Amino acid sequence: MKMWAGRFSRSAGLDPGFERWQRSLPFDRRLLGEELAASRAYAKALKGAGVLSAEELERILEGLGQIEKRAAREPAWLEDEQAEDIHHVVELRLVELVGEAGEKLHTGRSRNEQIATDLRLFTRQSLERVRARVAELIEAFLARAVELEGTAMPAYTHLQRAEPVLGAHWLLAYAEMFFRDAERLGDCRRRVDVLPLGSGAVAGAGYPLDREALARELGFERISANSLEATSDRDFELEFLQVLSFIALHLSRWGEEMAIFATSEFGFVRLPERFATGSSAMPQKKNPDALELLRGKAGRVVGATLAVTTLLKGLPLAYNKDLQEAQEPLFDAVETVEGSLRIATGFLRAVEFDSERMQAAARSGFLNATAAAGYLAGRGVAFRRAHAAVGQAVVHCLETGKELASLSLEELRRFSPEFQPDFYDSIGLEAVLARHDLPGGTAPARVEQALAEARKRLAALRETLSR
Ligand code: ARG
């Protein structure tokens, strides 16, 4: 029997196609844990408000406990054609188990606030799991950065060789992105941590429930301030999806760059066999499928975010059934991002860096041209002129197949009279790296400092995880 059958004539029944189409039980049954927790808390609040006797409360809690155990043992027990959603099936089973006391549990309560509460509980828990996974990924970046503290590599702009940086500096760039994502998750959590229960269907429950006690019972920081809003709000979910999109985007950027660096043209990284696949047709292939999927799955997460954004646009207050469509994108995005983070971390721990190739690449291709212009500027040449002089020297090198360091002083002086013998030392790889000696720069001492800072920030992040 439907929860709302009273108003409907007994003879007609629902169109079977419509009935199946509008049900959410096939996907919201994963909220069973949240539903039971919220129902326990709600039963206690009803007892507090004098609606349930101590004995009825006990029967209800006993029944909810049985539902939990039996559903764990026998998941099919919850597969009920009759039930619309998880809220309905839990009530049906509860009434079967404890009779009339179970029929009282819905007093003053609405599925509108139940789903809002379940989703906040689900989001909070998922958010904390994702935060822990992000911390693990950051740890892997820091661990690998230590290995590349003494390895230079080219940094690219426009995917063209730009200036040399330390390999550690490169890896720490990704750590920054994920530190920000962890921070975003923390911000988001403050707005997730709000209890809607007690809002009733739309106007607030018609019973004097102690909402603060309900919030404490369910571990929420605050209670919602407005019943209309609380029952129809999914901003907290959308915000979480937006953060998940950021994470997916960052993983995708990293995956893309790693796939480029794994080509034989670059050869900076060797794909770990445990995270690569072969080709059924081409015997020589080792493919970066893990990295490609990190890139591809980002589309899915952004799609989920867009689905929920579009769904919310134009919804009048308060609850509308459209909101049921906000569930599956959330479940899918959480699963996708958790999986991606797990794979990315495993991959990063296992990947091999070819430091020799990285370092060799950093020694050629005019990565020291900016430093060469800096050298002239240091000798009093206006930077714009210094830039032009080195630019001409580069053209000369390209024509003659040389690097700046292999030009003679005589050749160099054709472009500027200010070149002196100390020029050669100033454009050596070590000297070029050392020039970038300021916070955020790639001079070795700065990178070491940045790594130490990052370790402290990771420790601080870890501190907040256990809570
Ligand atoms: N399954 C519904 C959902 O997820 C629960 C709320 C239903 N409320 C209602 N008034 N029909 O949105």
mmCIF file with all atom_site columns, C-alpha atoms in Angstrom, residues 336-445:
data_model
loop_
_atom_site.group_PDB
_atom_site.id
_atom_site.type_symbol
_atom_site.label_atom_id
_atom_site.label_alt_id
_atom_site.label_comp_id
_atom_site.label_asym_id
_atom_site.label_entity_id
_atom_site.label_seq_id
_atom_site.pdbx_PDB_ins_code
_atom_site.Cartn_x
_atom_site.Cartn_y
_atom_site.Cartn_z
_atom_site.occupancy
_atom_site.B_iso_or_equiv
_atom_site.pdbx_formal_charge
_atom_site.auth_seq_id
_atom_site.auth_comp_id
_atom_site.auth_asym_id
_atom_site.auth_atom_id
_atom_site.pdbx_PDB_model_num
ATOM 1   C CA . THR A 1 336 ? 34.010 8.043  -9.956  1.00 0.00 ? 336 THR A CA 1
ATOM 2   C CA . VAL A 1 337 ? 36.201 10.526 -8.097  1.00 0.00 ? 337 VAL A CA 1
ATOM 3   C CA . GLU A 1 338 ? 37.057 8.090  -5.316  1.00 0.00 ? 338 GLU A CA 1
ATOM 4   C CA . GLY A 1 339 ? 38.087 5.520  -7.899  1.00 0.00 ? 339 GLY A CA 1
ATOM 5   C CA . SER A 1 340 ? 40.103 8.060  -9.856  1.00 0.00 ? 340 SER A CA 1
ATOM 6   C CA . LEU A 1 341 ? 41.932 9.241  -6.746  1.00 0.00 ? 341 LEU A CA 1
ATOM 7   C CA . ARG A 1 342 ? 42.765 5.667  -5.791  1.00 0.00 ? 342 ARG A CA 1
ATOM 8   C CA . ILE A 1 343 ? 44.154 4.852  -9.225  1.00 0.00 ? 343 ILE A CA 1
ATOM 9   C CA . ALA A 1 344 ? 46.034 8.130  -9.555  1.00 0.00 ? 344 ALA A CA 1
ATOM 10  C CA . THR A 1 345 ? 47.722 7.557  -6.183  1.00 0.00 ? 345 THR A CA 1
ATOM 11  C CA . GLY A 1 346 ? 48.704 3.992  -7.059  1.00 0.00 ? 346 GLY A CA 1
ATOM 12  C CA . PHE A 1 347 ? 49.988 5.091  -10.435 1.00 0.00 ? 347 PHE A CA 1
ATOM 13  C CA . LEU A 1 348 ? 51.997 7.959  -8.995  1.00 0.00 ? 348 LEU A CA 1
ATOM 14  C CA . ARG A 1 349 ? 53.630 5.701  -6.420  1.00 0.00 ? 349 ARG A CA 1
ATOM 15  C CA . ALA A 1 350 ? 54.609 3.192  -9.101  1.00 0.00 ? 350 ALA A CA 1
ATOM 16  C CA . VAL A 1 351 ? 55.610 5.360  -12.073 1.00 0.00 ? 351 VAL A CA 1
ATOM 17  C CA . GLU A 1 352 ? 59.320 5.573  -12.946 1.00 0.00 ? 352 GLU A CA 1
ATOM 18  C CA . PHE A 1 353 ? 60.890 8.921  -13.737 1.00 0.00 ? 353 PHE A CA 1
ATOM 19  C CA . ASP A 1 354 ? 63.782 8.933  -16.186 1.00 0.00 ? 354 ASP A CA 1
ATOM 20  C CA . SER A 1 355 ? 65.844 11.594 -14.426 1.00 0.00 ? 355 SER A CA 1
ATOM 21  C CA . GLU A 1 356 ? 68.628 11.353 -16.968 1.00 0.00 ? 356 GLU A CA 1
ATOM 22  C CA . ARG A 1 357 ? 66.346 12.161 -19.852 1.00 0.00 ? 357 ARG A CA 1
ATOM 23  C CA . MET A 1 358 ? 64.643 14.930 -17.923 1.00 0.00 ? 358 MET A CA 1
ATOM 24  C CA . GLN A 1 359 ? 67.968 16.454 -16.987 1.00 0.00 ? 359 GLN A CA 1
ATOM 25  C CA . ALA A 1 360 ? 69.354 16.085 -20.536 1.00 0.00 ? 360 ALA A CA 1
ATOM 26  C CA . ALA A 1 361 ? 66.276 17.770 -21.970 1.00 0.00 ? 361 ALA A CA 1
ATOM 27  C CA . ALA A 1 362 ? 66.797 20.655 -19.556 1.00 0.00 ? 362 ALA A CA 1
ATOM 28  C CA . ARG A 1 363 ? 70.263 21.249 -21.002 1.00 0.00 ? 363 ARG A CA 1
ATOM 29  C CA . SER A 1 364 ? 69.209 21.941 -24.562 1.00 0.00 ? 364 SER A CA 1
ATOM 30  C CA . GLY A 1 365 ? 66.620 23.886 -26.501 1.00 0.00 ? 365 GLY A CA 1
ATOM 31  C CA . PHE A 1 366 ? 67.549 27.366 -25.250 1.00 0.00 ? 366 PHE A CA 1
ATOM 32  C CA . LEU A 1 367 ? 65.962 26.981 -21.834 1.00 0.00 ? 367 LEU A CA 1
ATOM 33  C CA . ASN A 1 368 ? 68.703 29.336 -20.651 1.00 0.00 ? 368 ASN A CA 1
ATOM 34  C CA . ALA A 1 369 ? 67.796 32.168 -23.047 1.00 0.00 ? 369 ALA A CA 1
ATOM 35  C CA . THR A 1 370 ? 65.820 34.096 -20.437 1.00 0.00 ? 370 THR A CA 1
ATOM 36  C CA . ALA A 1 371 ? 68.762 33.794 -18.054 1.00 0.00 ? 371 ALA A CA 1
ATOM 37  C CA . ALA A 1 372 ? 71.075 34.982 -20.851 1.00 0.00 ? 372 ALA A CA 1
ATOM 38  C CA . ALA A 1 373 ? 68.948 38.104 -21.316 1.00 0.00 ? 373 ALA A CA 1
ATOM 39  C CA . GLY A 1 374 ? 69.029 38.503 -17.543 1.00 0.00 ? 374 GLY A CA 1
ATOM 40  C CA . TYR A 1 375 ? 72.805 38.360 -17.668 1.00 0.00 ? 375 TYR A CA 1
ATOM 41  C CA . LEU A 1 376 ? 72.942 41.286 -20.095 1.00 0.00 ? 376 LEU A CA 1
ATOM 42  C CA . ALA A 1 377 ? 70.346 43.189 -18.080 1.00 0.00 ? 377 ALA A CA 1
ATOM 43  C CA . GLY A 1 378 ? 72.564 42.637 -15.035 1.00 0.00 ? 378 GLY A CA 1
ATOM 44  C CA . ARG A 1 379 ? 75.347 44.378 -16.940 1.00 0.00 ? 379 ARG A CA 1
ATOM 45  C CA . GLY A 1 380 ? 73.201 47.447 -17.493 1.00 0.00 ? 380 GLY A CA 1
ATOM 46  C CA . VAL A 1 381 ? 71.603 46.632 -20.863 1.00 0.00 ? 381 VAL A CA 1
ATOM 47  C CA . ALA A 1 382 ? 67.896 47.549 -20.894 1.00 0.00 ? 382 ALA A CA 1
ATOM 48  C CA . PHE A 1 383 ? 65.924 44.302 -20.737 1.00 0.00 ? 383 PHE A CA 1
ATOM 49  C CA . ARG A 1 384 ? 64.099 44.949 -24.008 1.00 0.00 ? 384 ARG A CA 1
ATOM 50  C CA . ARG A 1 385 ? 67.463 45.311 -25.814 1.00 0.00 ? 385 ARG A CA 1
ATOM 51  C CA . ALA A 1 386 ? 68.935 42.352 -23.974 1.00 0.00 ? 386 ALA A CA 1
ATOM 52  C CA . HIS A 1 387 ? 65.931 40.271 -25.057 1.00 0.00 ? 387 HIS A CA 1
ATOM 53  C CA . ALA A 1 388 ? 66.434 41.302 -28.697 1.00 0.00 ? 388 ALA A CA 1
ATOM 54  C CA . ALA A 1 389 ? 70.189 40.560 -28.597 1.00 0.00 ? 389 ALA A CA 1
ATOM 55  C CA . VAL A 1 390 ? 69.688 37.061 -27.187 1.00 0.00 ? 390 VAL A CA 1
ATOM 56  C CA . GLY A 1 391 ? 66.848 36.478 -29.649 1.00 0.00 ? 391 GLY A CA 1
ATOM 57  C CA . GLN A 1 392 ? 69.236 37.197 -32.511 1.00 0.00 ? 392 GLN A CA 1
ATOM 58  C CA . ALA A 1 393 ? 71.874 34.957 -30.962 1.00 0.00 ? 393 ALA A CA 1
ATOM 59  C CA . VAL A 1 394 ? 69.273 32.166 -30.830 1.00 0.00 ? 394 VAL A CA 1
ATOM 60  C CA . VAL A 1 395 ? 68.520 32.634 -34.538 1.00 0.00 ? 395 VAL A CA 1
ATOM 61  C CA . HIS A 1 396 ? 72.235 32.353 -35.228 1.00 0.00 ? 396 HIS A CA 1
ATOM 62  C CA . CYS A 1 397 ? 72.400 29.170 -33.144 1.00 0.00 ? 397 CYS A CA 1
ATOM 63  C CA . LEU A 1 398 ? 69.462 27.665 -35.011 1.00 0.00 ? 398 LEU A CA 1
ATOM 64  C CA . GLU A 1 399 ? 71.163 28.394 -38.323 1.00 0.00 ? 399 GLU A CA 1
ATOM 65  C CA . THR A 1 400 ? 74.472 26.917 -37.235 1.00 0.00 ? 400 THR A CA 1
ATOM 66  C CA . GLY A 1 401 ? 73.140 24.060 -35.085 1.00 0.00 ? 401 GLY A CA 1
ATOM 67  C CA . LYS A 1 402 ? 74.636 25.407 -31.856 1.00 0.00 ? 402 LYS A CA 1
ATOM 68  C CA . GLU A 1 403 ? 73.510 26.216 -28.313 1.00 0.00 ? 403 GLU A CA 1
ATOM 69  C CA . LEU A 1 404 ? 74.133 29.595 -26.670 1.00 0.00 ? 404 LEU A CA 1
ATOM 70  C CA . ALA A 1 405 ? 76.896 28.097 -24.543 1.00 0.00 ? 405 ALA A CA 1
ATOM 71  C CA . SER A 1 406 ? 78.789 26.854 -27.576 1.00 0.00 ? 406 SER A CA 1
ATOM 72  C CA . LEU A 1 407 ? 79.072 30.301 -29.186 1.00 0.00 ? 407 LEU A CA 1
ATOM 73  C CA . SER A 1 408 ? 82.473 31.942 -28.870 1.00 0.00 ? 408 SER A CA 1
ATOM 74  C CA . LEU A 1 409 ? 82.779 35.269 -27.101 1.00 0.00 ? 409 LEU A CA 1
ATOM 75  C CA . GLU A 1 410 ? 83.515 36.800 -30.484 1.00 0.00 ? 410 GLU A CA 1
ATOM 76  C CA . GLU A 1 411 ? 80.313 35.439 -31.970 1.00 0.00 ? 411 GLU A CA 1
ATOM 77  C CA . LEU A 1 412 ? 78.351 36.577 -28.956 1.00 0.00 ? 412 LEU A CA 1
ATOM 78  C CA . ARG A 1 413 ? 79.694 40.090 -29.133 1.00 0.00 ? 413 ARG A CA 1
ATOM 79  C CA . ARG A 1 414 ? 78.211 40.460 -32.581 1.00 0.00 ? 414 ARG A CA 1
ATOM 80  C CA . PHE A 1 415 ? 74.878 40.675 -30.768 1.00 0.00 ? 415 PHE A CA 1
ATOM 81  C CA . SER A 1 416 ? 75.978 42.724 -27.754 1.00 0.00 ? 416 SER A CA 1
ATOM 82  C CA . PRO A 1 417 ? 79.359 44.087 -26.685 1.00 0.00 ? 417 PRO A CA 1
ATOM 83  C CA . GLU A 1 418 ? 78.448 43.384 -23.061 1.00 0.00 ? 418 GLU A CA 1
ATOM 84  C CA . PHE A 1 419 ? 79.101 39.630 -23.185 1.00 0.00 ? 419 PHE A CA 1
ATOM 85  C CA . GLN A 1 420 ? 82.041 38.710 -20.909 1.00 0.00 ? 420 GLN A CA 1
ATOM 86  C CA . PRO A 1 421 ? 83.742 35.395 -20.112 1.00 0.00 ? 421 PRO A CA 1
ATOM 87  C CA . ASP A 1 422 ? 81.590 34.958 -16.976 1.00 0.00 ? 422 ASP A CA 1
ATOM 88  C CA . PHE A 1 423 ? 78.559 34.664 -19.280 1.00 0.00 ? 423 PHE A CA 1
ATOM 89  C CA . TYR A 1 424 ? 79.143 30.924 -19.752 1.00 0.00 ? 424 TYR A CA 1
ATOM 90  C CA . ASP A 1 425 ? 78.897 30.148 -16.041 1.00 0.00 ? 425 ASP A CA 1
ATOM 91  C CA . SER A 1 426 ? 75.807 32.297 -15.719 1.00 0.00 ? 426 SER A CA 1
ATOM 92  C CA . ILE A 1 427 ? 73.863 30.241 -18.255 1.00 0.00 ? 427 ILE A CA 1
ATOM 93  C CA . GLY A 1 428 ? 74.884 26.818 -16.965 1.00 0.00 ? 428 GLY A CA 1
ATOM 94  C CA . LEU A 1 429 ? 71.933 24.739 -15.745 1.00 0.00 ? 429 LEU A CA 1
ATOM 95  C CA . GLU A 1 430 ? 72.785 25.088 -12.056 1.00 0.00 ? 430 GLU A CA 1
ATOM 96  C CA . ALA A 1 431 ? 73.222 28.844 -12.332 1.00 0.00 ? 431 ALA A CA 1
ATOM 97  C CA . VAL A 1 432 ? 69.967 29.234 -14.226 1.00 0.00 ? 432 VAL A CA 1
ATOM 98  C CA . LEU A 1 433 ? 68.038 27.288 -11.573 1.00 0.00 ? 433 LEU A CA 1
ATOM 99  C CA . ALA A 1 434 ? 69.723 29.240 -8.786  1.00 0.00 ? 434 ALA A CA 1
ATOM 100 C CA . ARG A 1 435 ? 68.622 32.570 -10.304 1.00 0.00 ? 435 ARG A CA 1
ATOM 101 C CA . HIS A 1 436 ? 65.002 31.869 -9.407  1.00 0.00 ? 436 HIS A CA 1
ATOM 102 C CA . ASP A 1 437 ? 65.687 32.484 -5.781  1.00 0.00 ? 437 ASP A CA 1
ATOM 103 C CA . LEU A 1 438 ? 62.509 33.851 -4.259  1.00 0.00 ? 438 LEU A CA 1
ATOM 104 C CA . PRO A 1 439 ? 59.429 32.326 -2.629  1.00 0.00 ? 439 PRO A CA 1
ATOM 105 C CA . GLY A 1 440 ? 57.596 30.259 -5.230  1.00 0.00 ? 440 GLY A CA 1
ATOM 106 C CA . GLY A 1 441 ? 60.689 30.015 -7.459  1.00 0.00 ? 441 GLY A CA 1
ATOM 107 C CA . THR A 1 442 ? 62.607 26.923 -8.525  1.00 0.00 ? 442 THR A CA 1
ATOM 108 C CA . ALA A 1 443 ? 66.015 27.641 -6.960  1.00 0.00 ? 443 ALA A CA 1
ATOM 109 C CA . PRO A 1 444 ? 66.965 24.427 -5.123  1.00 0.00 ? 444 PRO A CA 1
ATOM 110 C CA . ALA A 1 445 ? 66.911 26.000 -1.663  1.00 0.00 ? 445 ALA A CA 1
#
